[in-house]
Structure formats: C-alpha cells, structure tokens
Amino acid sequence: MDADWDLFAVVRSCKSTVNKAASSGEPSNRPSKGNTSGCNCLASLKLEQNYDPFTFRSMSRASLEDSRQPVLKQPDPTTMGTDRGKNPIILSPGGGGASGQHQQQQRPPNPKRPRQRVQQRGVPKTRRRRNKNMNRTVVSHVTDENSCSDQWTWRKYGRKTIKGTSYLRHYYKCSSSIGCSARKHVTLSNSEPGTYIVTYTDDHTHSMPDSRKSRAGGSRRNKLPNADNNASSSSSSFISPTAPPPAPEVGATATNVQNAGDNGAKEGENVNIVALENDDGEDIFMIPNAQVYDYLFEGLGELVHGAGSGSGSGIGLGHNWPAFGGNLSSWGSSMSGSSAGSTAGRG
DNA sequence: CGCGTTTGACCTGCGC
DNA sequence: GCGCAGGTCAAACGCG
C-alpha cells in the first residue's frame, strides 16, 4: 500500500510544476477508473537501441507477435468479454517475425477438446483477481524491437482479449522458482502500436536465477528464427525490472526511473515510455515520447534511494517494488551477478 | 520426461 | 442480483 502510493506520489511530484507531490496521505490515491487526469505528468523516454530494460527472453516472440494481432478489429458485442466459443487467434506465420514458430501454432484447429473441470464449482479456489491486496503492480512499456525477455523464467498461463485494446493480453507466471508468485502480463499497447505494456504483479520470492535452467522454453527460444534478430540483445543486454541493467546509460522506463534520475537519462533525453499503475492496475499515467529532465527525477532519486534505506518516512519506492525483485534501490548496483541458482521449473 | 504453450472453461471483482 | 470483463486453471499438446 505504501509503495503504491509512493509511486503515485512520485508521479505526482513529477508533475513538479503542478507541485503537490506526496504532500500528504495522498487522499485521492486511487482515482476512480479512468480518472488518470490527476497525473498527466510523465516523462517518457526513448530507449537506447541497445538498452532494453524489458526484454523477455523467456517469452517466445511468437507469443508476443501473437498479441500484435488485433484480436477484435471490430468488437463483436455478442461475443465480447470472453473468448468462449471464439475462434482462436490465427497467427499468420508468414506475416512478420512470428513466422516459423515451432510449436503449437501449427497445431490443428483443435477439435474442442473435451474438458471436464470436475470439482470446480464449490471449491474455494485461491484464484484471485488483481485487487488491492495484491502487491503493487508496475507497468512498463517496451518497444517491440526490444523483444521481450528477462532473466526470469516466465511461464505463460493464459491469454485474454482485452476489451478496448483489441489485442491479446498474455499472462505469465514466474517459473524460475516454485512457489514464486511473481506474475506479469503483456499487452500490446493500443495507443502505441509496437509498444508492449508489461505489468508486473507480486514479487519474486527468490533471487534472480543465474542462468536459465529451464530446458524447454529456453532452448527452444534460442532457436527461434527471430531469436537471431534479438540474439545479440538477449544475450548481451537483457535488462528488466527484475534484472537490473548492467550499466544504464541512457534510457529508462518506469522501472529504471531510478537510473534515469541518477545517471540514466540525461536531461532532455528521450526515454521510452513511463507508465505506472496503482495497485488496482489502473494506469496512473503514461507519457510517450516525452522527455526526461533532471528536475523530474530529482525527487525520484531521493525517493528511490532514500526509501531504500528504510527511511520509513514516507514516500519511497526504494524497497519492495515487486518488479524489481523487491528492492529497487539496490537495483543499479546488484546486477544479475548473483547466482542463487534457479530452480527453474517444477519437479 | 520435463517444461512451455495453447486455449476453453471457470472464477471473481465490479459496475449497473 | 445480474452480467460483463479480467484473471486463472488445467488438459492437451509440442518440442528438446
């Protein structure tokens, strides 16, 4: 909760001109849905080509490409809301990069496999929806050229067509460690074609895997035709909220705002897009193609670093920022170097 | 064999 | 209370 509005506060503070940072308890912590007006401040950053804060190595390009396929060009009122009975997205193998995906894409239409979900009803499942109780969510935007991968192992557990976006949202769980509750979902931005909105939820309950041990996904990925494309980037510069950048030079997204404030983006420099959400998953703000100015991050830097020290005094996203492995402040210094071997996968 | 992906079904929060 | 929409589950399947 604190962190939550910490972010918020930060954002607001960004609005420097507008002043009013986290002066007080930030009453309107949670603007009602759609009410993002309160935070039109944002700096958007343009990533350096080589610097991709959010690369999801573990996600097959195909998957994401998938999300680039407009799902519902024209939302069908009759089927809206659920994919039930809907035709699966048809990937066009030749279409673009997604071609040659190994795997399921070639799977036959799948004759509606019989599924008996026994004991579903009545059984109180812990299946939960993102709610206020959940750990804060950090959103970040990635340009599609940056591909998507990071050092964590993510396992896709679902996808959904999101109303209003016309694109698919892919849901991933951290599979680097059993029991890790970290999750994220990736959606192709509706307003920013080519930009993926990555939302991280919950924190990793383990340290960054040294190397991927997961066999299936990992090895396969490397063989992705497109993997070539990003081979260099994925192997040399995978950066993510959970995988601190080796040496941030320029750009930054929300996730490395800290760096942006410190040694990251230089004044007036472009950094991709920064977007933040409150714990309700509401986009607090997103500012594409904006520019970063020091003053914008002055406060941020403080917050980030200060809070890291555990200064309970308030605002700060120093610690416990889920997407940062729970410790944003140590982000810049502790690179993935740590080992903490991954236990990739289950069993 | 183990793991990731796909995808239909189901659950649940929220707005009306 | 109902329906919508987002989120999650889990069987089936493919790949290494």
mmCIF file of C-alpha atoms (C1' of nucleotides) in Angstrom:
data_model
loop_
_atom_site.group_PDB
_atom_site.id
_atom_site.type_symbol
_atom_site.label_atom_id
_atom_site.label_comp_id
_atom_site.label_asym_id
_atom_site.label_seq_id
_atom_site.Cartn_x
_atom_site.Cartn_y
_atom_site.Cartn_z
ATOM 1 C CA MET A 1 0.000 0.000 0.000
ATOM 2 C CA ASP A 2 2.629 2.394 0.904
ATOM 3 C CA ALA A 3 4.634 1.612 -2.033
ATOM 4 C CA ASP A 4 1.637 2.055 -4.024
ATOM 5 C CA TRP A 5 1.007 5.459 -3.453
ATOM 6 C CA ASP A 6 4.595 6.069 -3.190
ATOM 7 C CA LEU A 7 4.715 5.604 -6.789
ATOM 8 C CA PHE A 8 1.815 7.689 -7.111
ATOM 9 C CA ALA A 9 3.381 10.309 -5.106
ATOM 10 C CA VAL A 10 6.388 10.204 -7.197
ATOM 11 C CA VAL A 11 4.397 10.657 -10.190
ATOM 12 C CA ARG A 12 2.601 13.472 -8.804
ATOM 13 C CA SER A 13 5.752 15.002 -7.720
ATOM 14 C CA CYS A 14 6.987 14.685 -11.173
ATOM 15 C CA LYS A 15 4.367 16.983 -12.017
ATOM 16 C CA SER A 16 6.630 19.374 -10.395
ATOM 17 C CA THR A 17 5.102 22.346 -11.906
ATOM 18 C CA VAL A 18 1.948 21.134 -10.569
ATOM 19 C CA ASN A 19 3.706 20.756 -7.352
ATOM 20 C CA LYS A 20 1.752 18.790 -4.948
ATOM 21 C CA ALA A 21 3.755 15.775 -4.574
ATOM 22 C CA ALA A 22 3.122 13.465 -1.836
ATOM 23 C CA SER A 23 2.423 16.176 0.470
ATOM 24 C CA SER A 24 0.031 14.300 2.492
ATOM 25 C CA GLY A 25 -1.574 10.995 2.533
ATOM 26 C CA GLU A 26 -2.474 11.478 -0.989
ATOM 27 C CA PRO A 27 -6.126 11.185 -0.414
ATOM 28 C CA SER A 28 -7.021 10.512 -3.908
ATOM 29 C CA ASN A 29 -4.688 7.732 -4.042
ATOM 30 C CA ARG A 30 -6.877 5.896 -6.291
ATOM 31 C CA PRO A 31 -8.606 7.881 -8.823
ATOM 32 C CA SER A 32 -11.596 6.125 -9.969
ATOM 33 C CA LYS A 33 -11.346 4.245 -13.111
ATOM 34 C CA GLY A 34 -10.439 6.369 -15.956
ATOM 35 C CA ASN A 35 -9.560 9.183 -13.836
ATOM 36 C CA THR A 36 -5.981 9.478 -14.684
ATOM 37 C CA SER A 37 -6.243 13.085 -15.214
ATOM 38 C CA GLY A 38 -4.629 13.734 -11.963
ATOM 39 C CA CYS A 39 -1.406 12.525 -13.314
ATOM 40 C CA ASN A 40 -0.764 13.800 -16.634
ATOM 41 C CA CYS A 41 2.750 14.219 -15.782
ATOM 42 C CA LEU A 42 5.027 11.822 -17.142
ATOM 43 C CA ALA A 43 8.195 11.566 -18.767
ATOM 44 C CA SER A 44 8.510 9.269 -21.460
ATOM 45 C CA LEU A 45 11.693 8.023 -22.503
ATOM 46 C CA LYS A 46 13.105 6.698 -25.560
ATOM 47 C CA LEU A 47 15.273 3.743 -25.109
ATOM 48 C CA GLU A 48 18.659 3.489 -26.465
ATOM 49 C CA GLN A 49 18.674 0.849 -29.042
ATOM 50 C CA ASN A 50 20.840 -1.425 -27.086
ATOM 51 C CA TYR A 51 19.289 -0.726 -23.873
ATOM 52 C CA ASP A 52 16.176 -2.544 -23.411
ATOM 53 C CA PRO A 53 15.043 -2.535 -19.895
ATOM 54 C CA PHE A 54 12.432 -5.028 -20.603
ATOM 55 C CA THR A 55 13.324 -7.877 -22.646
ATOM 56 C CA PHE A 56 11.537 -11.021 -22.012
ATOM 57 C CA ARG A 57 13.771 -13.668 -23.138
ATOM 58 C CA SER A 58 11.549 -16.246 -21.867
ATOM 59 C CA MET A 59 8.666 -15.237 -23.896
ATOM 60 C CA SER A 60 8.544 -16.546 -27.290
ATOM 61 C CA ARG A 61 8.484 -13.932 -29.832
ATOM 62 C CA ALA A 62 5.603 -15.695 -31.293
ATOM 63 C CA SER A 63 3.616 -15.191 -28.255
ATOM 64 C CA LEU A 64 4.055 -11.556 -28.374
ATOM 65 C CA GLU A 65 3.656 -11.357 -32.022
ATOM 66 C CA ASP A 66 0.517 -13.021 -31.279
ATOM 67 C CA SER A 67 -0.551 -10.179 -29.235
ATOM 68 C CA ARG A 68 0.096 -7.934 -32.087
ATOM 69 C CA GLN A 69 -2.637 -9.444 -33.997
ATOM 70 C CA PRO A 70 -5.596 -7.374 -33.425
ATOM 71 C CA VAL A 71 -7.973 -9.675 -31.882
ATOM 72 C CA LEU A 72 -11.131 -7.924 -32.443
ATOM 73 C CA LYS A 73 -10.880 -5.477 -35.131
ATOM 74 C CA GLN A 74 -14.442 -4.823 -34.506
ATOM 75 C CA PRO A 75 -15.547 -5.967 -31.226
ATOM 76 C CA ASP A 76 -18.386 -8.264 -31.550
ATOM 77 C CA PRO A 77 -20.916 -7.339 -28.981
ATOM 78 C CA THR A 78 -22.222 -10.792 -28.950
ATOM 79 C CA THR A 79 -19.022 -12.393 -28.042
ATOM 80 C CA MET A 80 -17.349 -9.666 -26.219
ATOM 81 C CA GLY A 81 -15.957 -10.273 -22.897
ATOM 82 C CA THR A 82 -14.948 -13.784 -23.161
ATOM 83 C CA ASP A 83 -13.191 -15.881 -25.631
ATOM 84 C CA ARG A 84 -15.538 -18.584 -25.089
ATOM 85 C CA GLY A 85 -16.549 -20.007 -28.339
ATOM 86 C CA LYS A 86 -14.452 -17.615 -30.145
ATOM 87 C CA ASN A 87 -12.072 -18.595 -32.775
ATOM 88 C CA PRO A 88 -8.575 -18.618 -31.628
ATOM 89 C CA ILE A 89 -6.367 -16.020 -32.963
ATOM 90 C CA ILE A 90 -4.967 -17.014 -36.222
ATOM 91 C CA LEU A 91 -1.346 -16.383 -36.419
ATOM 92 C CA SER A 92 -0.025 -15.655 -39.740
ATOM 93 C CA PRO A 93 3.245 -17.442 -39.850
ATOM 94 C CA GLY A 94 4.432 -15.543 -42.766
ATOM 95 C CA GLY A 95 3.097 -12.337 -41.593
ATOM 96 C CA GLY A 96 6.075 -10.976 -39.916
ATOM 97 C CA GLY A 97 8.540 -12.076 -37.429
ATOM 98 C CA ALA A 98 6.431 -14.631 -35.879
ATOM 99 C CA SER A 99 6.911 -16.973 -38.660
ATOM 100 C CA GLY A 100 8.383 -20.315 -38.194
ATOM 101 C CA GLN A 101 7.400 -20.570 -34.665
ATOM 102 C CA HIS A 102 7.854 -24.076 -33.711
ATOM 103 C CA GLN A 103 5.140 -25.210 -31.615
ATOM 104 C CA GLN A 104 1.527 -25.026 -31.254
ATOM 105 C CA GLN A 105 0.796 -22.651 -33.936
ATOM 106 C CA GLN A 106 0.754 -25.454 -36.334
ATOM 107 C CA ARG A 107 -1.462 -27.402 -34.180
ATOM 108 C CA PRO A 108 -4.667 -28.261 -35.903
ATOM 109 C CA PRO A 109 -7.696 -26.265 -35.053
ATOM 110 C CA ASN A 110 -8.083 -28.408 -32.095
ATOM 111 C CA PRO A 111 -11.396 -30.109 -32.103
ATOM 112 C CA LYS A 112 -12.642 -28.690 -28.965
ATOM 113 C CA ARG A 113 -11.034 -30.929 -26.569
ATOM 114 C CA PRO A 114 -13.295 -32.346 -24.028
ATOM 115 C CA ARG A 115 -12.632 -30.886 -20.736
ATOM 116 C CA GLN A 116 -14.151 -31.922 -17.598
ATOM 117 C CA ARG A 117 -13.483 -29.469 -14.968
ATOM 118 C CA VAL A 118 -14.555 -31.558 -12.133
ATOM 119 C CA GLN A 119 -14.862 -30.036 -8.779
ATOM 120 C CA GLN A 120 -14.506 -26.586 -9.965
ATOM 121 C CA ARG A 121 -17.566 -25.151 -8.568
ATOM 122 C CA GLY A 122 -17.903 -25.143 -4.908
ATOM 123 C CA VAL A 123 -14.251 -25.474 -4.391
ATOM 124 C CA PRO A 124 -12.995 -22.273 -2.997
ATOM 125 C CA LYS A 125 -10.015 -21.563 -5.044
ATOM 126 C CA THR A 126 -7.486 -19.002 -4.327
ATOM 127 C CA ARG A 127 -7.788 -17.804 -7.768
ATOM 128 C CA ARG A 128 -7.899 -14.188 -7.312
ATOM 129 C CA ARG A 129 -8.223 -11.218 -9.329
ATOM 130 C CA ARG A 130 -5.901 -8.378 -9.049
ATOM 131 C CA ASN A 131 -7.136 -6.443 -6.156
ATOM 132 C CA LYS A 132 -5.980 -4.077 -3.608
ATOM 133 C CA ASN A 133 -4.475 -6.767 -1.578
ATOM 134 C CA MET A 134 -2.125 -7.703 -4.209
ATOM 135 C CA ASN A 135 1.293 -6.421 -4.373
ATOM 136 C CA ARG A 136 1.737 -3.353 -6.311
ATOM 137 C CA THR A 137 1.938 -3.536 -9.966
ATOM 138 C CA VAL A 138 4.447 -1.808 -12.033
ATOM 139 C CA VAL A 139 3.894 -1.198 -15.587
ATOM 140 C CA SER A 140 6.414 -0.676 -18.165
ATOM 141 C CA HIS A 141 6.452 -0.219 -21.820
ATOM 142 C CA VAL A 142 8.667 -1.878 -24.246
ATOM 143 C CA THR A 143 9.155 -1.282 -27.801
ATOM 144 C CA ASP A 144 8.627 -4.305 -29.793
ATOM 145 C CA GLU A 145 12.016 -4.210 -31.262
ATOM 146 C CA ASN A 146 13.309 -4.847 -27.898
ATOM 147 C CA SER A 147 11.710 -8.129 -27.934
ATOM 148 C CA CYS A 148 10.816 -9.398 -24.626
ATOM 149 C CA SER A 149 12.865 -11.344 -22.269
ATOM 150 C CA ASP A 150 14.475 -11.141 -18.963
ATOM 151 C CA GLN A 151 16.320 -13.402 -16.718
ATOM 152 C CA TRP A 152 13.378 -14.751 -15.005
ATOM 153 C CA THR A 153 11.657 -17.672 -16.362
ATOM 154 C CA TRP A 154 8.126 -16.912 -17.177
ATOM 155 C CA ARG A 155 5.576 -19.396 -17.941
ATOM 156 C CA LYS A 156 2.583 -18.392 -19.824
ATOM 157 C CA TYR A 157 -0.576 -19.426 -18.191
ATOM 158 C CA GLY A 158 -3.147 -17.682 -20.162
ATOM 159 C CA ARG A 159 -4.108 -15.025 -22.503
ATOM 160 C CA LYS A 160 -7.094 -12.966 -22.941
ATOM 161 C CA THR A 161 -8.545 -10.495 -25.263
ATOM 162 C CA ILE A 162 -8.878 -7.259 -23.510
ATOM 163 C CA LYS A 163 -11.771 -5.190 -24.322
ATOM 164 C CA GLY A 164 -10.874 -1.860 -25.641
ATOM 165 C CA THR A 165 -7.460 -2.803 -26.778
ATOM 166 C CA SER A 166 -8.305 -5.225 -29.485
ATOM 167 C CA TYR A 167 -5.199 -7.061 -28.622
ATOM 168 C CA LEU A 168 -4.396 -10.053 -26.595
ATOM 169 C CA ARG A 169 -3.025 -9.871 -23.166
ATOM 170 C CA HIS A 170 -0.681 -12.605 -22.222
ATOM 171 C CA TYR A 171 -0.347 -13.775 -18.689
ATOM 172 C CA TYR A 172 2.874 -15.084 -17.325
ATOM 173 C CA LYS A 173 3.917 -16.569 -14.096
ATOM 174 C CA CYS A 174 7.385 -16.769 -12.828
ATOM 175 C CA SER A 175 8.587 -20.276 -13.145
ATOM 176 C CA SER A 176 12.088 -19.607 -12.070
ATOM 177 C CA SER A 177 11.195 -20.907 -8.735
ATOM 178 C CA ILE A 178 8.440 -22.996 -7.471
ATOM 179 C CA GLY A 179 6.056 -21.050 -5.479
ATOM 180 C CA CYS A 180 7.100 -17.739 -6.785
ATOM 181 C CA SER A 181 4.087 -15.589 -7.064
ATOM 182 C CA ALA A 182 5.532 -13.084 -9.405
ATOM 183 C CA ARG A 183 3.416 -12.533 -12.399
ATOM 184 C CA LYS A 184 3.247 -10.325 -15.283
ATOM 185 C CA HIS A 185 1.118 -9.732 -18.227
ATOM 186 C CA VAL A 186 1.979 -8.270 -21.514
ATOM 187 C CA THR A 187 -0.329 -6.356 -23.684
ATOM 188 C CA LEU A 188 0.280 -4.625 -26.869
ATOM 189 C CA SER A 189 -0.492 -1.063 -26.356
ATOM 190 C CA ASN A 190 -3.461 0.001 -28.217
ATOM 191 C CA SER A 191 -2.455 3.557 -28.467
ATOM 192 C CA GLU A 192 1.148 2.874 -29.063
ATOM 193 C CA PRO A 193 1.475 0.270 -31.705
ATOM 194 C CA GLY A 194 4.652 -1.581 -31.324
ATOM 195 C CA THR A 195 4.788 -0.923 -27.672
ATOM 196 C CA TYR A 196 4.084 -3.581 -25.186
ATOM 197 C CA ILE A 197 2.693 -2.801 -21.859
ATOM 198 C CA VAL A 198 4.208 -5.032 -19.311
ATOM 199 C CA THR A 199 2.649 -5.253 -15.970
ATOM 200 C CA TYR A 200 4.372 -6.940 -13.122
ATOM 201 C CA THR A 201 2.481 -8.221 -10.209
ATOM 202 C CA ASP A 202 3.715 -9.506 -6.958
ATOM 203 C CA ASP A 203 7.233 -10.040 -6.048
ATOM 204 C CA HIS A 204 9.636 -12.781 -6.754
ATOM 205 C CA THR A 205 10.169 -14.964 -3.789
ATOM 206 C CA HIS A 206 13.578 -15.928 -4.885
ATOM 207 C CA SER A 207 16.623 -14.329 -6.228
ATOM 208 C CA MET A 208 17.484 -13.839 -9.773
ATOM 209 C CA PRO A 209 18.357 -17.012 -11.490
ATOM 210 C CA ASP A 210 21.875 -17.177 -12.581
ATOM 211 C CA SER A 211 21.078 -18.867 -15.721
ATOM 212 C CA ARG A 212 18.097 -20.421 -17.093
ATOM 213 C CA LYS A 213 17.819 -23.963 -16.308
ATOM 214 C CA SER A 214 14.556 -24.419 -17.807
ATOM 215 C CA ARG A 215 15.013 -26.568 -20.710
ATOM 216 C CA ALA A 216 12.002 -26.467 -22.774
ATOM 217 C CA GLY A 217 11.421 -22.838 -23.120
ATOM 218 C CA GLY A 218 14.932 -21.721 -23.005
ATOM 219 C CA SER A 219 16.446 -23.899 -25.544
ATOM 220 C CA ARG A 220 13.604 -23.533 -27.832
ATOM 221 C CA ARG A 221 13.695 -19.909 -27.702
ATOM 222 C CA ASN A 222 17.173 -19.806 -28.844
ATOM 223 C CA LYS A 223 16.145 -21.459 -31.936
ATOM 224 C CA LEU A 224 13.515 -19.098 -32.767
ATOM 225 C CA PRO A 225 14.075 -17.703 -36.143
ATOM 226 C CA ASN A 226 13.670 -14.342 -34.730
ATOM 227 C CA ALA A 227 15.890 -15.119 -31.940
ATOM 228 C CA ASP A 228 18.610 -14.201 -34.299
ATOM 229 C CA ASN A 229 17.181 -10.936 -34.541
ATOM 230 C CA ASN A 230 17.470 -10.253 -30.932
ATOM 231 C CA ALA A 231 20.110 -12.731 -30.254
ATOM 232 C CA SER A 232 22.526 -10.051 -29.559
ATOM 233 C CA SER A 233 20.273 -8.143 -27.386
ATOM 234 C CA SER A 234 19.035 -11.031 -25.466
ATOM 235 C CA SER A 235 22.382 -12.404 -24.778
ATOM 236 C CA SER A 236 24.184 -9.305 -24.001
ATOM 237 C CA SER A 237 21.782 -6.877 -22.749
ATOM 238 C CA PHE A 238 18.872 -8.337 -21.121
ATOM 239 C CA ILE A 239 17.545 -5.968 -18.723
ATOM 240 C CA SER A 240 14.431 -5.986 -16.865
ATOM 241 C CA PRO A 241 12.859 -4.705 -13.815
ATOM 242 C CA THR A 242 13.923 -7.812 -12.191
ATOM 243 C CA ALA A 243 17.202 -7.882 -13.876
ATOM 244 C CA PRO A 244 18.965 -4.692 -13.161
ATOM 245 C CA PRO A 245 20.718 -3.128 -16.015
ATOM 246 C CA PRO A 246 24.404 -3.552 -16.086
ATOM 247 C CA ALA A 247 25.128 -0.007 -16.728
ATOM 248 C CA PRO A 248 22.300 2.093 -17.645
ATOM 249 C CA GLU A 249 23.428 4.753 -19.855
ATOM 250 C CA VAL A 250 20.545 6.440 -21.236
ATOM 251 C CA GLY A 251 17.078 5.394 -21.396
ATOM 252 C CA ALA A 252 14.869 4.214 -18.779
ATOM 253 C CA THR A 253 11.405 3.245 -18.271
ATOM 254 C CA ALA A 254 9.389 3.372 -15.216
ATOM 255 C CA THR A 255 11.339 0.515 -13.981
ATOM 256 C CA ASN A 256 14.589 2.173 -14.004
ATOM 257 C CA VAL A 257 13.434 5.500 -13.209
ATOM 258 C CA GLN A 258 15.982 5.462 -10.582
ATOM 259 C CA ASN A 259 18.685 5.313 -13.068
ATOM 260 C CA ALA A 260 17.128 7.917 -15.073
ATOM 261 C CA GLY A 261 17.319 10.128 -12.176
ATOM 262 C CA ASP A 262 20.825 9.308 -11.308
ATOM 263 C CA ASN A 263 22.969 8.560 -14.141
ATOM 264 C CA GLY A 264 20.453 7.423 -16.518
ATOM 265 C CA ALA A 265 18.770 9.628 -18.919
ATOM 266 C CA LYS A 266 20.324 12.897 -19.427
ATOM 267 C CA GLU A 267 18.426 15.958 -19.390
ATOM 268 C CA GLY A 268 16.217 16.293 -22.300
ATOM 269 C CA GLU A 269 16.927 12.859 -23.399
ATOM 270 C CA ASN A 270 14.301 10.597 -24.644
ATOM 271 C CA VAL A 271 13.312 7.590 -22.825
ATOM 272 C CA ASN A 272 10.678 5.306 -23.899
ATOM 273 C CA ILE A 273 7.525 5.487 -22.001
ATOM 274 C CA VAL A 274 6.940 5.558 -18.413
ATOM 275 C CA ALA A 275 3.837 4.207 -17.052
ATOM 276 C CA LEU A 276 2.702 3.469 -13.657
ATOM 277 C CA GLU A 277 -0.208 1.813 -12.217
ATOM 278 C CA ASN A 278 -1.662 1.869 -8.877
ATOM 279 C CA ASP A 279 -2.412 -1.307 -7.152
ATOM 280 C CA ASP A 280 -5.646 -1.516 -8.898
ATOM 281 C CA GLY A 281 -3.967 -1.816 -12.117
ATOM 282 C CA GLU A 282 -5.159 1.455 -13.237
ATOM 283 C CA ASP A 283 -2.870 3.295 -15.429
ATOM 284 C CA ILE A 284 -1.942 6.221 -13.483
ATOM 285 C CA PHE A 285 -0.126 7.715 -16.237
ATOM 286 C CA MET A 286 1.792 7.066 -19.344
ATOM 287 C CA ILE A 287 3.705 9.566 -21.233
ATOM 288 C CA PRO A 288 5.016 8.514 -24.511
ATOM 289 C CA ASN A 289 7.713 10.352 -26.251
ATOM 290 C CA ALA A 290 8.203 12.765 -23.552
ATOM 291 C CA GLN A 291 11.497 13.914 -22.394
ATOM 292 C CA VAL A 292 13.257 13.473 -19.197
ATOM 293 C CA TYR A 293 14.556 16.302 -17.271
ATOM 294 C CA ASP A 294 16.625 16.148 -14.235
ATOM 295 C CA TYR A 295 14.262 18.017 -12.202
ATOM 296 C CA LEU A 296 11.740 15.462 -12.904
ATOM 297 C CA PHE A 297 13.790 12.858 -11.285
ATOM 298 C CA GLU A 298 15.231 14.827 -8.557
ATOM 299 C CA GLY A 299 12.528 13.816 -6.307
ATOM 300 C CA LEU A 300 12.516 10.383 -7.656
ATOM 301 C CA GLY A 301 16.074 9.771 -6.994
ATOM 302 C CA GLU A 302 15.647 10.798 -3.489
ATOM 303 C CA LEU A 303 12.680 8.728 -3.017
ATOM 304 C CA VAL A 304 14.202 5.755 -4.512
ATOM 305 C CA HIS A 305 17.426 5.900 -2.684
ATOM 306 C CA GLY A 306 16.134 7.287 0.460
ATOM 307 C CA ALA A 307 13.454 4.817 0.821
ATOM 308 C CA GLY A 308 15.827 2.090 0.182
ATOM 309 C CA SER A 309 17.465 2.805 3.421
ATOM 310 C CA GLY A 310 14.302 2.035 5.067
ATOM 311 C CA SER A 311 13.538 5.505 5.985
ATOM 312 C CA GLY A 312 10.086 4.916 6.930
ATOM 313 C CA SER A 313 9.441 8.464 6.431
ATOM 314 C CA GLY A 314 7.225 8.157 3.721
ATOM 315 C CA ILE A 315 7.474 8.215 0.167
ATOM 316 C CA GLY A 316 9.743 5.957 -1.489
ATOM 317 C CA LEU A 317 9.784 3.122 -3.754
ATOM 318 C CA GLY A 318 13.056 2.003 -2.527
ATOM 319 C CA HIS A 319 12.065 -1.315 -1.388
ATOM 320 C CA ASN A 320 9.559 -3.757 -2.167
ATOM 321 C CA TRP A 321 8.858 -2.840 -5.605
ATOM 322 C CA PRO A 322 7.783 -6.125 -6.926
ATOM 323 C CA ALA A 323 9.052 -5.872 -10.347
ATOM 324 C CA PHE A 324 12.437 -5.044 -9.077
ATOM 325 C CA GLY A 325 12.837 -8.101 -7.145
ATOM 326 C CA GLY A 326 11.637 -6.293 -4.180
ATOM 327 C CA ASN A 327 14.395 -3.898 -3.953
ATOM 328 C CA LEU A 328 14.535 -1.169 -6.345
ATOM 329 C CA SER A 329 17.185 0.703 -4.588
ATOM 330 C CA SER A 330 19.707 -1.959 -4.957
ATOM 331 C CA TRP A 331 18.830 -2.262 -8.448
ATOM 332 C CA GLY A 332 21.542 -0.438 -10.065
ATOM 333 C CA SER A 333 24.302 -1.951 -8.113
ATOM 334 C CA SER A 334 23.467 -5.525 -7.956
ATOM 335 C CA MET A 335 23.360 -6.882 -11.355
ATOM 336 C CA SER A 336 22.275 -10.296 -12.130
ATOM 337 C CA GLY A 337 25.575 -11.378 -10.920
ATOM 338 C CA SER A 338 24.054 -13.106 -8.105
ATOM 339 C CA SER A 339 23.662 -16.673 -8.524
ATOM 340 C CA ALA A 340 21.002 -18.009 -6.439
ATOM 341 C CA GLY A 341 20.601 -20.670 -8.852
ATOM 342 C CA SER A 342 17.419 -21.040 -10.495
ATOM 343 C CA THR A 343 15.304 -23.886 -9.819
ATOM 344 C CA ALA A 344 13.604 -23.484 -12.970
ATOM 345 C CA GLY A 345 10.541 -25.323 -13.267
ATOM 346 C CA ARG A 346 8.806 -27.716 -11.224
ATOM 347 C CA GLY A 347 9.538 -31.154 -10.455
ATOM 348 C "C1'" DC B 1 10.387 -36.950 -19.430
ATOM 349 C "C1'" DG B 2 10.039 -32.302 -18.297
ATOM 350 C "C1'" DC B 3 8.740 -27.915 -19.418
ATOM 351 C "C1'" DG B 4 6.327 -24.257 -22.014
ATOM 352 C "C1'" DT B 5 2.342 -23.004 -24.859
ATOM 353 C "C1'" DT B 6 -2.317 -23.110 -26.232
ATOM 354 C "C1'" DT B 7 -6.888 -22.417 -25.156
ATOM 355 C "C1'" DG B 8 -11.597 -23.462 -23.422
ATOM 356 C "C1'" DA B 9 -13.662 -23.281 -19.116
ATOM 357 C "C1'" DC B 10 -14.266 -21.353 -14.911
ATOM 358 C "C1'" DC B 11 -13.858 -17.959 -11.115
ATOM 359 C "C1'" DT B 12 -14.416 -13.486 -9.234
ATOM 360 C "C1'" DG B 13 -14.497 -8.498 -8.754
ATOM 361 C "C1'" DC B 14 -17.001 -4.672 -10.158
ATOM 362 C "C1'" DG B 15 -20.407 -1.714 -12.279
ATOM 363 C "C1'" DC B 16 -25.109 -1.096 -13.171
ATOM 364 C "C1'" DG C 1 -28.823 -9.682 -8.318
ATOM 365 C "C1'" DC C 2 -27.077 -9.899 -12.886
ATOM 366 C "C1'" DG C 3 -23.906 -9.592 -16.444
ATOM 367 C "C1'" DC C 4 -19.551 -8.214 -18.089
ATOM 368 C "C1'" DA C 5 -14.802 -8.485 -18.291
ATOM 369 C "C1'" DG C 6 -10.422 -9.591 -16.377
ATOM 370 C "C1'" DG C 7 -7.790 -13.172 -14.371
ATOM 371 C "C1'" DT C 8 -6.657 -18.051 -13.590
ATOM 372 C "C1'" DC C 9 -6.837 -23.045 -14.093
ATOM 373 C "C1'" DA C 10 -5.596 -27.106 -16.210
ATOM 374 C "C1'" DA C 11 -5.912 -30.677 -20.007
ATOM 375 C "C1'" DA C 12 -3.891 -31.423 -24.260
ATOM 376 C "C1'" DC C 13 -0.080 -30.965 -26.922
ATOM 377 C "C1'" DG C 14 4.615 -29.943 -28.919
ATOM 378 C "C1'" DC C 15 9.454 -29.674 -28.521
ATOM 379 C "C1'" DG C 16 14.117 -30.726 -26.958
#
